[in-house]
PDB file of C-alpha atoms in Angstrom:
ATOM      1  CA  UNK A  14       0.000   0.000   0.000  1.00 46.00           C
ATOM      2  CA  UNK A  15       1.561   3.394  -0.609  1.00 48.00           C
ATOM      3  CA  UNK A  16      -0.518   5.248   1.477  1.00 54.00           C
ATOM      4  CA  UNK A  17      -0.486   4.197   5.219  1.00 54.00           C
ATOM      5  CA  UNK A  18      -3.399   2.976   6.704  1.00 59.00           C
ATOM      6  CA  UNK A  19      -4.976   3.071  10.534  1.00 71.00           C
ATOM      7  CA  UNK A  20      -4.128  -0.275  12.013  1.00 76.00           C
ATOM      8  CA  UNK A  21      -7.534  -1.016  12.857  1.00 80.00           C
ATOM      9  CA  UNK A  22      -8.213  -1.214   9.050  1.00 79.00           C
ATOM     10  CA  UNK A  23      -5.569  -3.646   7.850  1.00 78.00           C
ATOM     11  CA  UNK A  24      -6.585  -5.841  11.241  1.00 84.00           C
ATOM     12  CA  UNK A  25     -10.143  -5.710  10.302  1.00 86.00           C
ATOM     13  CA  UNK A  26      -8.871  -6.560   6.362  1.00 85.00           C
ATOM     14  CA  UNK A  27      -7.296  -9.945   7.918  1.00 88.00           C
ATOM     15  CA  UNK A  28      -9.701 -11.014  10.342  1.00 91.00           C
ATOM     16  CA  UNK A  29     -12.136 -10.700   6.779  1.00 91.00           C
ATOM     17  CA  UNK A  30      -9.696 -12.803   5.035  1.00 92.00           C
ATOM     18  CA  UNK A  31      -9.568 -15.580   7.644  1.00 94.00           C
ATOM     19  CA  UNK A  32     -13.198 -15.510   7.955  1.00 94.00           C
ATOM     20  CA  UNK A  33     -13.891 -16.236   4.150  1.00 94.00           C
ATOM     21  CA  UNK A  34     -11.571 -18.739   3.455  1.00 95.00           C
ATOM     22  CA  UNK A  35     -11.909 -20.430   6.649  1.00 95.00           C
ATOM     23  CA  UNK A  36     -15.897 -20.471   5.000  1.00 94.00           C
ATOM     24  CA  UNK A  37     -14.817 -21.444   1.788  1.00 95.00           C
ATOM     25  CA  UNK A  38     -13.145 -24.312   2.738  1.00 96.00           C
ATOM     26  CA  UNK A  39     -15.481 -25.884   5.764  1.00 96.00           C
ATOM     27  CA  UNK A  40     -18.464 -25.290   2.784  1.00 96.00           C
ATOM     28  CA  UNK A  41     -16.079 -26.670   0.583  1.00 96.00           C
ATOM     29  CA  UNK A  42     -15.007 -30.029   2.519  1.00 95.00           C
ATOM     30  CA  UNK A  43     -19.040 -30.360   3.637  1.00 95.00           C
ATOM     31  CA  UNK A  44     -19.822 -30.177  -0.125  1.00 94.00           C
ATOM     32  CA  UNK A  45     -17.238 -33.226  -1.157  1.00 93.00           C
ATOM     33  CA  UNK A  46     -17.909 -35.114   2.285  1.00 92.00           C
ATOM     34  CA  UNK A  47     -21.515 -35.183   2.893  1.00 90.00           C
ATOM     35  CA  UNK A  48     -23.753 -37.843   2.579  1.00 87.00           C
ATOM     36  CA  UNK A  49     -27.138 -36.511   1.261  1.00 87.00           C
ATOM     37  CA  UNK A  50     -26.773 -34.924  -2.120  1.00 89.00           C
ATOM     38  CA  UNK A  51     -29.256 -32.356  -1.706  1.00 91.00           C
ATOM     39  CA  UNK A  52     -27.081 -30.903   0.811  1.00 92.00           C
ATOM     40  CA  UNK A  53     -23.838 -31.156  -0.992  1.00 93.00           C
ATOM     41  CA  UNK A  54     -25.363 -28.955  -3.638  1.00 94.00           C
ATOM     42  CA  UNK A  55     -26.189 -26.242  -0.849  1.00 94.00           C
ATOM     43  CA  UNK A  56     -22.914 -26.547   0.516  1.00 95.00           C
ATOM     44  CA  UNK A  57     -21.385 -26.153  -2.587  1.00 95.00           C
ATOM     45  CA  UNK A  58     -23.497 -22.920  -3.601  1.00 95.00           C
ATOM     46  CA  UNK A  59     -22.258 -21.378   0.028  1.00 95.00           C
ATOM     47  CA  UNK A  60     -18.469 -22.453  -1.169  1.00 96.00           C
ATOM     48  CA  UNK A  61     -19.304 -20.637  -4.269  1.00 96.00           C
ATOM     49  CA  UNK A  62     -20.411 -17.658  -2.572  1.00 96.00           C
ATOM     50  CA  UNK A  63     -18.142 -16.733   0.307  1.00 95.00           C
ATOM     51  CA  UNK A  64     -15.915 -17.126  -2.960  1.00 95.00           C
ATOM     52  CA  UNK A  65     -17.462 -13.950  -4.216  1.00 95.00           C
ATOM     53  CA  UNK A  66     -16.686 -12.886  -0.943  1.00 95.00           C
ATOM     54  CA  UNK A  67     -12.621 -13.352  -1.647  1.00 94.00           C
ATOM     55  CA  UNK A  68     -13.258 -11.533  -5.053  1.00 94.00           C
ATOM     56  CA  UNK A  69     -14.546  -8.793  -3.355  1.00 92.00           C
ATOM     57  CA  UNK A  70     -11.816  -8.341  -0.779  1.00 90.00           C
ATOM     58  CA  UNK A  71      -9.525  -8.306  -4.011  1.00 90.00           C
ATOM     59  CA  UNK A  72     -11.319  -5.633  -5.851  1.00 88.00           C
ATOM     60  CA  UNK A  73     -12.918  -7.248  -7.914  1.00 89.00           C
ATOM     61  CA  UNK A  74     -16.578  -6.563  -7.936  1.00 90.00           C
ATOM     62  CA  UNK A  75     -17.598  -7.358 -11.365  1.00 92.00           C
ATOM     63  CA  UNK A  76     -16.294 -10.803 -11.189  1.00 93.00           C
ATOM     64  CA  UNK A  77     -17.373 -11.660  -7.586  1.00 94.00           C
ATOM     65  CA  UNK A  78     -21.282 -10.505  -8.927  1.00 94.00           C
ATOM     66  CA  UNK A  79     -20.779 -12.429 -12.065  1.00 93.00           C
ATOM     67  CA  UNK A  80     -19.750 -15.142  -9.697  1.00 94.00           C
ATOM     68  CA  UNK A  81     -22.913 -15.007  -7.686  1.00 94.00           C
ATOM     69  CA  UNK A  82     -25.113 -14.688 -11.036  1.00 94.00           C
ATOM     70  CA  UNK A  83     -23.245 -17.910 -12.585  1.00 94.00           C
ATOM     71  CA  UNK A  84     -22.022 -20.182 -10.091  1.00 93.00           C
ATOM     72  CA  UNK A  85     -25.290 -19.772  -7.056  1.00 93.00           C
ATOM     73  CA  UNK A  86     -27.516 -18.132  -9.403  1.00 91.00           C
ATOM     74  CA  UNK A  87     -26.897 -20.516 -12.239  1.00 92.00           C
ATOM     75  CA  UNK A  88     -24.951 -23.582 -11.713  1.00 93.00           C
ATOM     76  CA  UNK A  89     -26.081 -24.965  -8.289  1.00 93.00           C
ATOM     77  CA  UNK A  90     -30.060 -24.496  -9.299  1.00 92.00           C
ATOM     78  CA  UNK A  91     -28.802 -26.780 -12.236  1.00 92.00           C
ATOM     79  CA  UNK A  92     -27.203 -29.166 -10.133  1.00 93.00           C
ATOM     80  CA  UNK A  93     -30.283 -29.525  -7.429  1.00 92.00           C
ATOM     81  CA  UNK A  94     -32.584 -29.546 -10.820  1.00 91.00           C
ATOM     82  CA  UNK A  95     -30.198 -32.868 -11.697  1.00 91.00           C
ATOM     83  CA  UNK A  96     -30.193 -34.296  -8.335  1.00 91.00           C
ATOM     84  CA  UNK A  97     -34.293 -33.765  -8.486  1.00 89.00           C
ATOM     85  CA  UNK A  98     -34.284 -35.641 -11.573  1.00 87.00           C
ATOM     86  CA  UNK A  99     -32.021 -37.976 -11.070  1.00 85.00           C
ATOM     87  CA  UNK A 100     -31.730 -39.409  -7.257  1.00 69.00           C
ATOM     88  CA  UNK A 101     -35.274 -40.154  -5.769  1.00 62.00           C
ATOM     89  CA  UNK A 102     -34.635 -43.340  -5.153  1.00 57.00           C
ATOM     90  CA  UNK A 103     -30.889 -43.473  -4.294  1.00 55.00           C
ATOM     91  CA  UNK A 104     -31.351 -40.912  -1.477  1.00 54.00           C
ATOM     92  CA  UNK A 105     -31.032 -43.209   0.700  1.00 57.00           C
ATOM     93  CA  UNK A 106     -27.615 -42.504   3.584  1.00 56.00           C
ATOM     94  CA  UNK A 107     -27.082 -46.546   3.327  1.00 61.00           C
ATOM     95  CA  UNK A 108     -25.644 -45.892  -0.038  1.00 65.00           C
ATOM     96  CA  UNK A 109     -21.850 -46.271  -0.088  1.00 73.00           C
ATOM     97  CA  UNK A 110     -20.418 -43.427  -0.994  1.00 72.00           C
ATOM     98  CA  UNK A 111     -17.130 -43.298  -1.641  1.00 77.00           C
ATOM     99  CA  UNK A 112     -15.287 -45.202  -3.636  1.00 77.00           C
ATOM    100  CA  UNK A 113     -13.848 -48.647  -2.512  1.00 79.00           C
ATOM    101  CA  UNK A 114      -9.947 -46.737  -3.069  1.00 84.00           C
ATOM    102  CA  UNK A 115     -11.022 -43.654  -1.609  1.00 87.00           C
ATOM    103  CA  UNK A 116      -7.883 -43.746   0.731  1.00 91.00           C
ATOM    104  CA  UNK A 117      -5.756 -43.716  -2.420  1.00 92.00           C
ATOM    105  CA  UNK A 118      -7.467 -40.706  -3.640  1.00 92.00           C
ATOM    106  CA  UNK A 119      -7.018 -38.939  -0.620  1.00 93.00           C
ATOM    107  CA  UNK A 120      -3.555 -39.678  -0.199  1.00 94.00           C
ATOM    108  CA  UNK A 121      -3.085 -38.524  -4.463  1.00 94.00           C
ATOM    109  CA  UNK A 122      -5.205 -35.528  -3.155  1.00 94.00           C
ATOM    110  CA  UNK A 123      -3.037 -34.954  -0.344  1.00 95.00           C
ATOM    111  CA  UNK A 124       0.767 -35.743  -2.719  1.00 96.00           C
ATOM    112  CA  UNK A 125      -1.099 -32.379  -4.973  1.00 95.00           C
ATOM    113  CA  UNK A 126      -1.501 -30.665  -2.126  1.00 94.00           C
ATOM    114  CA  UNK A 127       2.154 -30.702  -0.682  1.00 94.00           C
ATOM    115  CA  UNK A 128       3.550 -30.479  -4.332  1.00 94.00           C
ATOM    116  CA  UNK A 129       1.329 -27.154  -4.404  1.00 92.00           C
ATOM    117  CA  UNK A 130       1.681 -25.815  -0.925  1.00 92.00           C
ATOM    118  CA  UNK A 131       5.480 -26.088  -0.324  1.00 92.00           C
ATOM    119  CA  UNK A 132       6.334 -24.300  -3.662  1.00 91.00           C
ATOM    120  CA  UNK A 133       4.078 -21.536  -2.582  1.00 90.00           C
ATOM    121  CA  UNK A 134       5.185 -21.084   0.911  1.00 89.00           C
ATOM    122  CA  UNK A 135       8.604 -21.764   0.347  1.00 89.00           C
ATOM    123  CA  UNK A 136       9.678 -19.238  -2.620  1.00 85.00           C
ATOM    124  CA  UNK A 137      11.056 -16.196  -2.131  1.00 82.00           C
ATOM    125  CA  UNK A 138       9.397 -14.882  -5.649  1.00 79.00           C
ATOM    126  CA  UNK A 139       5.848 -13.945  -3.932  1.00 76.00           C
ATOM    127  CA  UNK A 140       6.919 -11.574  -1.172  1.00 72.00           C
ATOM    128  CA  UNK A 141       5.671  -8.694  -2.576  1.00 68.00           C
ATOM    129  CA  UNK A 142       3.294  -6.088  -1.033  1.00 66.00           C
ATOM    130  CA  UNK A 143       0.139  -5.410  -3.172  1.00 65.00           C
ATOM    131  CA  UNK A 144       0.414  -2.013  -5.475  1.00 70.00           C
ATOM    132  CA  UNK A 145      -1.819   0.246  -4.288  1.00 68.00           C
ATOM    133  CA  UNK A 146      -5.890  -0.450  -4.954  1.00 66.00           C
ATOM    134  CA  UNK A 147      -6.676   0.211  -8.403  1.00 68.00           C
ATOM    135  CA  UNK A 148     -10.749  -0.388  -9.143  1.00 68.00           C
ATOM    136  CA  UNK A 149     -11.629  -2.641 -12.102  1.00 69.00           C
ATOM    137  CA  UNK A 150     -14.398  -0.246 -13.285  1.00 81.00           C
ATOM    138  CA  UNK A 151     -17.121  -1.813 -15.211  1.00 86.00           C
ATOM    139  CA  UNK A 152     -16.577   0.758 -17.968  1.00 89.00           C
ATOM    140  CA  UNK A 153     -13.330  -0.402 -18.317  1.00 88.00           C
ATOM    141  CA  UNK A 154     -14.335  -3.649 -18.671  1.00 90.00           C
ATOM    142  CA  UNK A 155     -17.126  -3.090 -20.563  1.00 91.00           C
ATOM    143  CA  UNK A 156     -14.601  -1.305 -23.317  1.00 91.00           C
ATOM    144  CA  UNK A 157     -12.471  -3.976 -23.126  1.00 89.00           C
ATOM    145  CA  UNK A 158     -14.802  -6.868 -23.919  1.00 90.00           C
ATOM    146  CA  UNK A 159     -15.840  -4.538 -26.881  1.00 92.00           C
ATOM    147  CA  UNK A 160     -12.391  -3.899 -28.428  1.00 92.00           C
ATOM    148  CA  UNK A 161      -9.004  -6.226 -27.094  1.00 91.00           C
ATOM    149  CA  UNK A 162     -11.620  -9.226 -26.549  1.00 93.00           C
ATOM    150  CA  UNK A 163     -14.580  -8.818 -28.513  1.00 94.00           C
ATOM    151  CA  UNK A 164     -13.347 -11.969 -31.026  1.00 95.00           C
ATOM    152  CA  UNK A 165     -13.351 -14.485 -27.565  1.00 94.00           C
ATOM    153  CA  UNK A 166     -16.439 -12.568 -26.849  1.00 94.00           C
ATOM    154  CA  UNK A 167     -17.967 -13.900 -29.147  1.00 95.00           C
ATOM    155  CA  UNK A 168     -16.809 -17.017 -29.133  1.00 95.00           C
ATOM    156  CA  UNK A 169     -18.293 -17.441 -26.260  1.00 95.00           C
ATOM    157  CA  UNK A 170     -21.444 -16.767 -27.129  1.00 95.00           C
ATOM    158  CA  UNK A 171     -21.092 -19.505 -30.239  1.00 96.00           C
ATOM    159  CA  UNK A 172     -20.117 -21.795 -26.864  1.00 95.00           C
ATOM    160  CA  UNK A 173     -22.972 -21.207 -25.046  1.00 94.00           C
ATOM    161  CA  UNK A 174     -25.567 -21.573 -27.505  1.00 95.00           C
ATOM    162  CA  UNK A 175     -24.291 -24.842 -28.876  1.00 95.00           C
ATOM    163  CA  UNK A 176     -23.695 -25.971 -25.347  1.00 94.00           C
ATOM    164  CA  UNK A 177     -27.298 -24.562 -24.408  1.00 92.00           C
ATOM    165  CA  UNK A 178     -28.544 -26.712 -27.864  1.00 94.00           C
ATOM    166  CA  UNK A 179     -26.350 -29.684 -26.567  1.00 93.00           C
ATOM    167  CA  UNK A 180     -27.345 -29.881 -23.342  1.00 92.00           C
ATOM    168  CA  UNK A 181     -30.778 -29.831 -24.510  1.00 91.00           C
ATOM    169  CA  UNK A 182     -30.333 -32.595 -27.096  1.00 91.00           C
ATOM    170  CA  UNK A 183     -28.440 -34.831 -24.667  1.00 88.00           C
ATOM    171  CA  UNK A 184     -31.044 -34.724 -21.836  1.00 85.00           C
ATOM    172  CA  UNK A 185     -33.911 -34.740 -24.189  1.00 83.00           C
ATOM    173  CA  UNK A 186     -36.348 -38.235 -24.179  1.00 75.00           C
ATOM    174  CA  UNK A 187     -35.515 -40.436 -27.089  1.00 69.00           C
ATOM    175  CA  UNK A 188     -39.005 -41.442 -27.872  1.00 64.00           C
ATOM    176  CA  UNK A 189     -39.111 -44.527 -29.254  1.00 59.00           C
ATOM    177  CA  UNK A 190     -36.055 -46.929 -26.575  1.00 54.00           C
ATOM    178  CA  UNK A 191     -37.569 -44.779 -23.664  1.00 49.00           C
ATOM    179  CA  UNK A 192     -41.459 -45.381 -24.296  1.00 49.00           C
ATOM    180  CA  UNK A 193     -40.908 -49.379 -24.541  1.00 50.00           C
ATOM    181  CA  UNK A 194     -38.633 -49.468 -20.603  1.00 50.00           C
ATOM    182  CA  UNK A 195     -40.702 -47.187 -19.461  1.00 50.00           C
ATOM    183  CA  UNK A 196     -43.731 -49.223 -20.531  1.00 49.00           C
ATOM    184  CA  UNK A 197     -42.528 -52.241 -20.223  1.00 48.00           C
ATOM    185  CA  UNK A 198     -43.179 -52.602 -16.467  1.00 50.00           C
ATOM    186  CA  UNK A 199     -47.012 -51.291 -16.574  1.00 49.00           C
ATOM    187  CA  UNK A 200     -47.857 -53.271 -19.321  1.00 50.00           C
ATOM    188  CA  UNK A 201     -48.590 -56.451 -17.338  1.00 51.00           C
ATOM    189  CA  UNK A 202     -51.348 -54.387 -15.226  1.00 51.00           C
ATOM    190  CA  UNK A 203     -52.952 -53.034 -18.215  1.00 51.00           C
ATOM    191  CA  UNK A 204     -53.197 -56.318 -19.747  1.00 51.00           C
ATOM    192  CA  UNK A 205     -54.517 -57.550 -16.853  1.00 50.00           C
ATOM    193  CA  UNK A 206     -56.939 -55.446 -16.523  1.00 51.00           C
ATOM    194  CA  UNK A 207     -57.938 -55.455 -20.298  1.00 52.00           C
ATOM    195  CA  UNK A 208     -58.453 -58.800 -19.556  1.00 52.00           C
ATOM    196  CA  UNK A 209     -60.532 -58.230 -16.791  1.00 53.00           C
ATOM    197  CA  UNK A 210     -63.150 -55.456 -17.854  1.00 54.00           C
ATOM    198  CA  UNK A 211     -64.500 -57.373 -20.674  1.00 52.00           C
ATOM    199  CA  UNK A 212     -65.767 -59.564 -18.865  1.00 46.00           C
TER     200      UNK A 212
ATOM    201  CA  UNK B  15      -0.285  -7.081   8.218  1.00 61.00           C
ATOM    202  CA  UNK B  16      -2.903  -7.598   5.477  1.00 76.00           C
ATOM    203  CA  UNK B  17      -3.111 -10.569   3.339  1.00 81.00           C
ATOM    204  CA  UNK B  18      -0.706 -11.119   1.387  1.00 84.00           C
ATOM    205  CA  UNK B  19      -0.591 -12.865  -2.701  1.00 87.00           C
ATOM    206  CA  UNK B  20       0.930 -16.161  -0.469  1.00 90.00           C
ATOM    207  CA  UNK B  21      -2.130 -16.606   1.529  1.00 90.00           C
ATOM    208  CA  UNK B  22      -4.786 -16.883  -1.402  1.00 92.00           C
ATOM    209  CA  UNK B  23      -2.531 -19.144  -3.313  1.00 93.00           C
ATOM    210  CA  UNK B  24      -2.521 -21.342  -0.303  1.00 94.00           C
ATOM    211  CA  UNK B  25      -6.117 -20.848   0.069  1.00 95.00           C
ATOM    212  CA  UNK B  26      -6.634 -21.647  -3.709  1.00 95.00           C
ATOM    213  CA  UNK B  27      -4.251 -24.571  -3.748  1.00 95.00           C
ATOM    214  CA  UNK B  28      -6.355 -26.003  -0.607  1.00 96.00           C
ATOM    215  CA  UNK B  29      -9.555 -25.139  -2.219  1.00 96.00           C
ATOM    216  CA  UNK B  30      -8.103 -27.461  -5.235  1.00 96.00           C
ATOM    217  CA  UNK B  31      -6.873 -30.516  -3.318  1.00 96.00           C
ATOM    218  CA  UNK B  32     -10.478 -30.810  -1.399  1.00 95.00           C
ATOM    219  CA  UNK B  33     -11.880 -30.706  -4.672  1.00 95.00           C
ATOM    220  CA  UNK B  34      -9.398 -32.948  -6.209  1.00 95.00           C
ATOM    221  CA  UNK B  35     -10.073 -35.529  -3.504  1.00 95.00           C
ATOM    222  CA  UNK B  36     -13.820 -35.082  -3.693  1.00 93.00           C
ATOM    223  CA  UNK B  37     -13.900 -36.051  -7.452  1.00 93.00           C
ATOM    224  CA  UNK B  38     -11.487 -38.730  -7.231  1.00 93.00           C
ATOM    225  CA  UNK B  39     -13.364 -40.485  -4.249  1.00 92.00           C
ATOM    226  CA  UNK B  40     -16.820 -39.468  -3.889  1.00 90.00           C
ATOM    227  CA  UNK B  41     -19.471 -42.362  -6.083  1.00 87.00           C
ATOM    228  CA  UNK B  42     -22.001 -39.876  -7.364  1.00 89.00           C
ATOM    229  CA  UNK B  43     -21.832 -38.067 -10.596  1.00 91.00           C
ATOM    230  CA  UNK B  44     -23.592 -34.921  -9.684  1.00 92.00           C
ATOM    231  CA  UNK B  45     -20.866 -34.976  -6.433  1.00 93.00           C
ATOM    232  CA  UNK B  46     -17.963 -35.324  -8.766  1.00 94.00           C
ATOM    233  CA  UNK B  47     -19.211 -32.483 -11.029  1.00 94.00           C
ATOM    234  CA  UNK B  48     -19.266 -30.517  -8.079  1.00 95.00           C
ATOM    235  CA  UNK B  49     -15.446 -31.478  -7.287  1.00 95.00           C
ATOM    236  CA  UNK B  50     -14.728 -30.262 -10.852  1.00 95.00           C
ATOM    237  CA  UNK B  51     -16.714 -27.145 -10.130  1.00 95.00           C
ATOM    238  CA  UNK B  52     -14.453 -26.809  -6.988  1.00 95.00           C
ATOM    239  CA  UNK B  53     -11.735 -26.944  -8.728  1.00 96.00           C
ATOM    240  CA  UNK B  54     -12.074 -24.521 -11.635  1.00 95.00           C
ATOM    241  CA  UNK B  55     -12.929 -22.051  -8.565  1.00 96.00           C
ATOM    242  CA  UNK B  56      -9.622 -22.516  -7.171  1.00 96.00           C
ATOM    243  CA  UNK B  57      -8.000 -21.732 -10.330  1.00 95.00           C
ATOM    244  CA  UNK B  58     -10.068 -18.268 -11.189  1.00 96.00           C
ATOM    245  CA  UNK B  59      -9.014 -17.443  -7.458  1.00 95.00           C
ATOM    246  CA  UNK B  60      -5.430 -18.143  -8.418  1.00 94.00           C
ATOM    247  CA  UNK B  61      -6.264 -15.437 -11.562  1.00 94.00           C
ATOM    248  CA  UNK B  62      -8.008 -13.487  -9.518  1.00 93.00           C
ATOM    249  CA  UNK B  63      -5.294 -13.434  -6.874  1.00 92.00           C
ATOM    250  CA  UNK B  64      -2.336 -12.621  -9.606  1.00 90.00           C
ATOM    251  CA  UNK B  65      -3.848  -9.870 -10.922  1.00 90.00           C
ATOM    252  CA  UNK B  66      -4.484  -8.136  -7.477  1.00 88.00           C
ATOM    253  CA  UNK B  67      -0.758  -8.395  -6.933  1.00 87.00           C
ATOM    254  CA  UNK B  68       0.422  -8.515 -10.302  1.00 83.00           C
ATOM    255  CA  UNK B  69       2.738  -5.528 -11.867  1.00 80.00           C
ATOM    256  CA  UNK B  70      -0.011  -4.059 -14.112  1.00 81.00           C
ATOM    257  CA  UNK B  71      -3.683  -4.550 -12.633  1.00 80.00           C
ATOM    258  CA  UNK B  72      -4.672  -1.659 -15.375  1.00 81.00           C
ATOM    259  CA  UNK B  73      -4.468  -4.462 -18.244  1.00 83.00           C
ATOM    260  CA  UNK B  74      -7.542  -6.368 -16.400  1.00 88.00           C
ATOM    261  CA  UNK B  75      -6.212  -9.810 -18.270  1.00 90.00           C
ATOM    262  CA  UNK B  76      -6.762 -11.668 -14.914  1.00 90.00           C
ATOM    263  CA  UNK B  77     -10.425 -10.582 -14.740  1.00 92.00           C
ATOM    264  CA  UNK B  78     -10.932 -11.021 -18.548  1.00 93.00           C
ATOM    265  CA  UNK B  79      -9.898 -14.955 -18.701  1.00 94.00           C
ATOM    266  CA  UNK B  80     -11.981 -15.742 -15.257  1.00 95.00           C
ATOM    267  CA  UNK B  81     -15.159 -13.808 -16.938  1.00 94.00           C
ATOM    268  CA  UNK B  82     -14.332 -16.334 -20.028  1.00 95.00           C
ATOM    269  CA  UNK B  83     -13.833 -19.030 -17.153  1.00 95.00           C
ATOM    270  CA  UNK B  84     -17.081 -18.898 -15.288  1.00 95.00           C
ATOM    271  CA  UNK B  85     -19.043 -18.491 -19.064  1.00 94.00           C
ATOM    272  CA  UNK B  86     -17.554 -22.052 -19.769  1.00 94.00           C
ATOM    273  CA  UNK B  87     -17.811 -23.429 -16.899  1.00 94.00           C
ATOM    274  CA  UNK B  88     -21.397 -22.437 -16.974  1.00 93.00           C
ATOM    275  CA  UNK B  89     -21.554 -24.765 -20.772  1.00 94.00           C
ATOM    276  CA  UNK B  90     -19.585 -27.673 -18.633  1.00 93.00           C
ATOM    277  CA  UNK B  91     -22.250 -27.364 -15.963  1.00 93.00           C
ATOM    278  CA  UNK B  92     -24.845 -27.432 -18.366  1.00 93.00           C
ATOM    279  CA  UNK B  93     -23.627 -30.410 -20.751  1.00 93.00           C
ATOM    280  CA  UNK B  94     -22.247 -32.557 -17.894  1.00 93.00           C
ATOM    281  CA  UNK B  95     -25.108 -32.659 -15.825  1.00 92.00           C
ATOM    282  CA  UNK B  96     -27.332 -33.077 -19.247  1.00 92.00           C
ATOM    283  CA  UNK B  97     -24.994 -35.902 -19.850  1.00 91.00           C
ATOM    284  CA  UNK B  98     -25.957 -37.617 -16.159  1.00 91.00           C
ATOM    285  CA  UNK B  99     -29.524 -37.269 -16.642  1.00 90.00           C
ATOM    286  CA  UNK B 100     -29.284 -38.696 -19.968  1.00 90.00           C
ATOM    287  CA  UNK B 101     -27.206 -41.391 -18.263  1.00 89.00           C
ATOM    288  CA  UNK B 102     -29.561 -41.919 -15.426  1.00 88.00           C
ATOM    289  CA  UNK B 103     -32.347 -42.469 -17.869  1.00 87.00           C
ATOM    290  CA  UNK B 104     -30.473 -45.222 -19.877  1.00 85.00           C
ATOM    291  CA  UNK B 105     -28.826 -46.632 -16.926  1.00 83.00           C
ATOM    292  CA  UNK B 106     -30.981 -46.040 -13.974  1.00 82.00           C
ATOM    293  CA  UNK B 107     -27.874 -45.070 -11.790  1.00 83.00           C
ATOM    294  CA  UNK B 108     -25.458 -42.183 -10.959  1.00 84.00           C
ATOM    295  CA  UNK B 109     -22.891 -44.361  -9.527  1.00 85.00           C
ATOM    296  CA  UNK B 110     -19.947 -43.348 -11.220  1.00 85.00           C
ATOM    297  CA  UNK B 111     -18.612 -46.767 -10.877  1.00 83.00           C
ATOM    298  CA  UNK B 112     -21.310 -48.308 -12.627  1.00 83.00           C
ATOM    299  CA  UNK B 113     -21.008 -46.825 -16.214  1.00 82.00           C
ATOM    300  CA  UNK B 114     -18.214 -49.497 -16.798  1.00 83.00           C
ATOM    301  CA  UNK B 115     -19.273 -50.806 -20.139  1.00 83.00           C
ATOM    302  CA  UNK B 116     -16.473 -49.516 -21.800  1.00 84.00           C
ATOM    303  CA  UNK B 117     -13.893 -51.547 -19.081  1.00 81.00           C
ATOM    304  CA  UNK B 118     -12.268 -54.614 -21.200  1.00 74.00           C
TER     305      UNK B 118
END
């Protein structure tokens, strides 16, 4: 910072920062470690939005709001619309539900972890102070989505309507396989009871 | 002394390895998704992170590639959980460890 600031501030401005992450990550390890899906996906949406809470303590409110839109506005609706359509029956807490290696993955998990971590803590390149707060106006970006990235721009909007389409298509009844299962186990009934109002 | 660049790129790598572990482990499709989801968070943090404390915060590249970032993750979202209905319907299971008729 080049301009010095009252204690009280940069105190307050770490006690923030150990409050979010320490959020992120309990939502986080409640979303991956939970049994009932329903509640993964509202754990998950809370990880996603104390992370909009870390984008805003780095000054950056356009992405932390695009954050909120997307990821808890967006993304976990979708995934407790999938869960909805997907896990009546398996809802069950009996269901095993980790894999049969899960110690293996944990210890991988825990191998990236050290392999990130020490590199991080241990280099001498990131001791830096932070230049002094410079706002990510919306104008700015605005003009820069327009002119320096308007060609990804719209690439992305070629993405998301053939991913929108795709989605779609993909999750989309195929009539004719999905009538016969689905029929297939009420037919016996209505037999029967064809059968059985004649006479 | 306020945060500094090392503490969110702890926090991020963290962030990554519960994720990491979640979708390596965890049995249900919809719960691995959400690992991935996890994950990609960890690296627009990382982004995020760098161009707080990076030499030239003016040039808004960090903020420009995690805009692009959440966009596709939004498509992923949307196509992989497509994919696990569509699954679910031919299958009648989430169970990651089920779709195995590829396995030799």
């Amino acid at each position: 910072m080049s301009n010095p600031r009252p204690a009280t501030i940069v105190m307050l401005n770490e006690i923030a920062f150990y409050l979010t992450a320490a959020l992120v990550l309990i939502f986080a390890i409640a979303a991956m470690t939970l049994p009932r899906l329903v509640h993964c996906a509202v754990c998950a949406a809370g990880a996603f939005a104390s992370l909009a809470l870390i984008y805003l303590e780095l000054d950056a409110e356009f992405v932390a709001f695009a954050q909120l839109l997307v990821y808890v506005g967006a993304i976990a609706i979708l995934i407790v619309f999938a869960i909805l359509l997907t896990n009546l029956q398996e809802a069950d807490p009996q269901v095993r539900r980790a894999s049969r290696s899960w110690v293996v993955g944990v210890a991988v998990a825990a191998i990236l972890l050290a392999a990130l971590g020490l590199p991080i803590i241990t280099t001498p390149l990131l001791q830096r102070a932070a230049p002094a707060a410079t706002a990510a106006p919306v104008r700015d970006i605005g003009e820069k989505l327009m002119t320096t990235y308007v060609l990804p721009l719209e690439m992305i909007g070629v993405l998301l309507t053939s991913a929108l389409l795709g989605a779609v298509v993909i999750a989309m009844r195929e009539e004719p396989e999905v009538k016969t299962k689905v029929t297939r186990p009420t037919t016996p009934a209505l037999e029967r009871q064809e059968e059985l109002t004649p006479r | 002394m306020n945060p500094q660049l090392v503490h969110y790129l702890v926090l991020s790598a963290v962030l990554f390895s519960i994720g990491f572990a979640g979708a390596v482990t965890r049995r249900n499709a919809i719960v691995v998704l959400i690992g991935i989801e996890l994950m990609l968070n960890a690296a627009n943090l990382n982004f995020i992170a760098f161009w707080r404390f990076g030499a030239h915060p003016e040039a808004l590249t960090g903020v420009m590639f995690v805009l692009f970032s959440i966009a596709i993750a939004a498509a992923e979202a949307a196509v992989g959980l497509a994919l696990i209905i569509a699954i679910h319907r031919q299958r009648h299971t989430t169970q990651v460890d089920q779709m195995d008729s590829l396995k030799g």
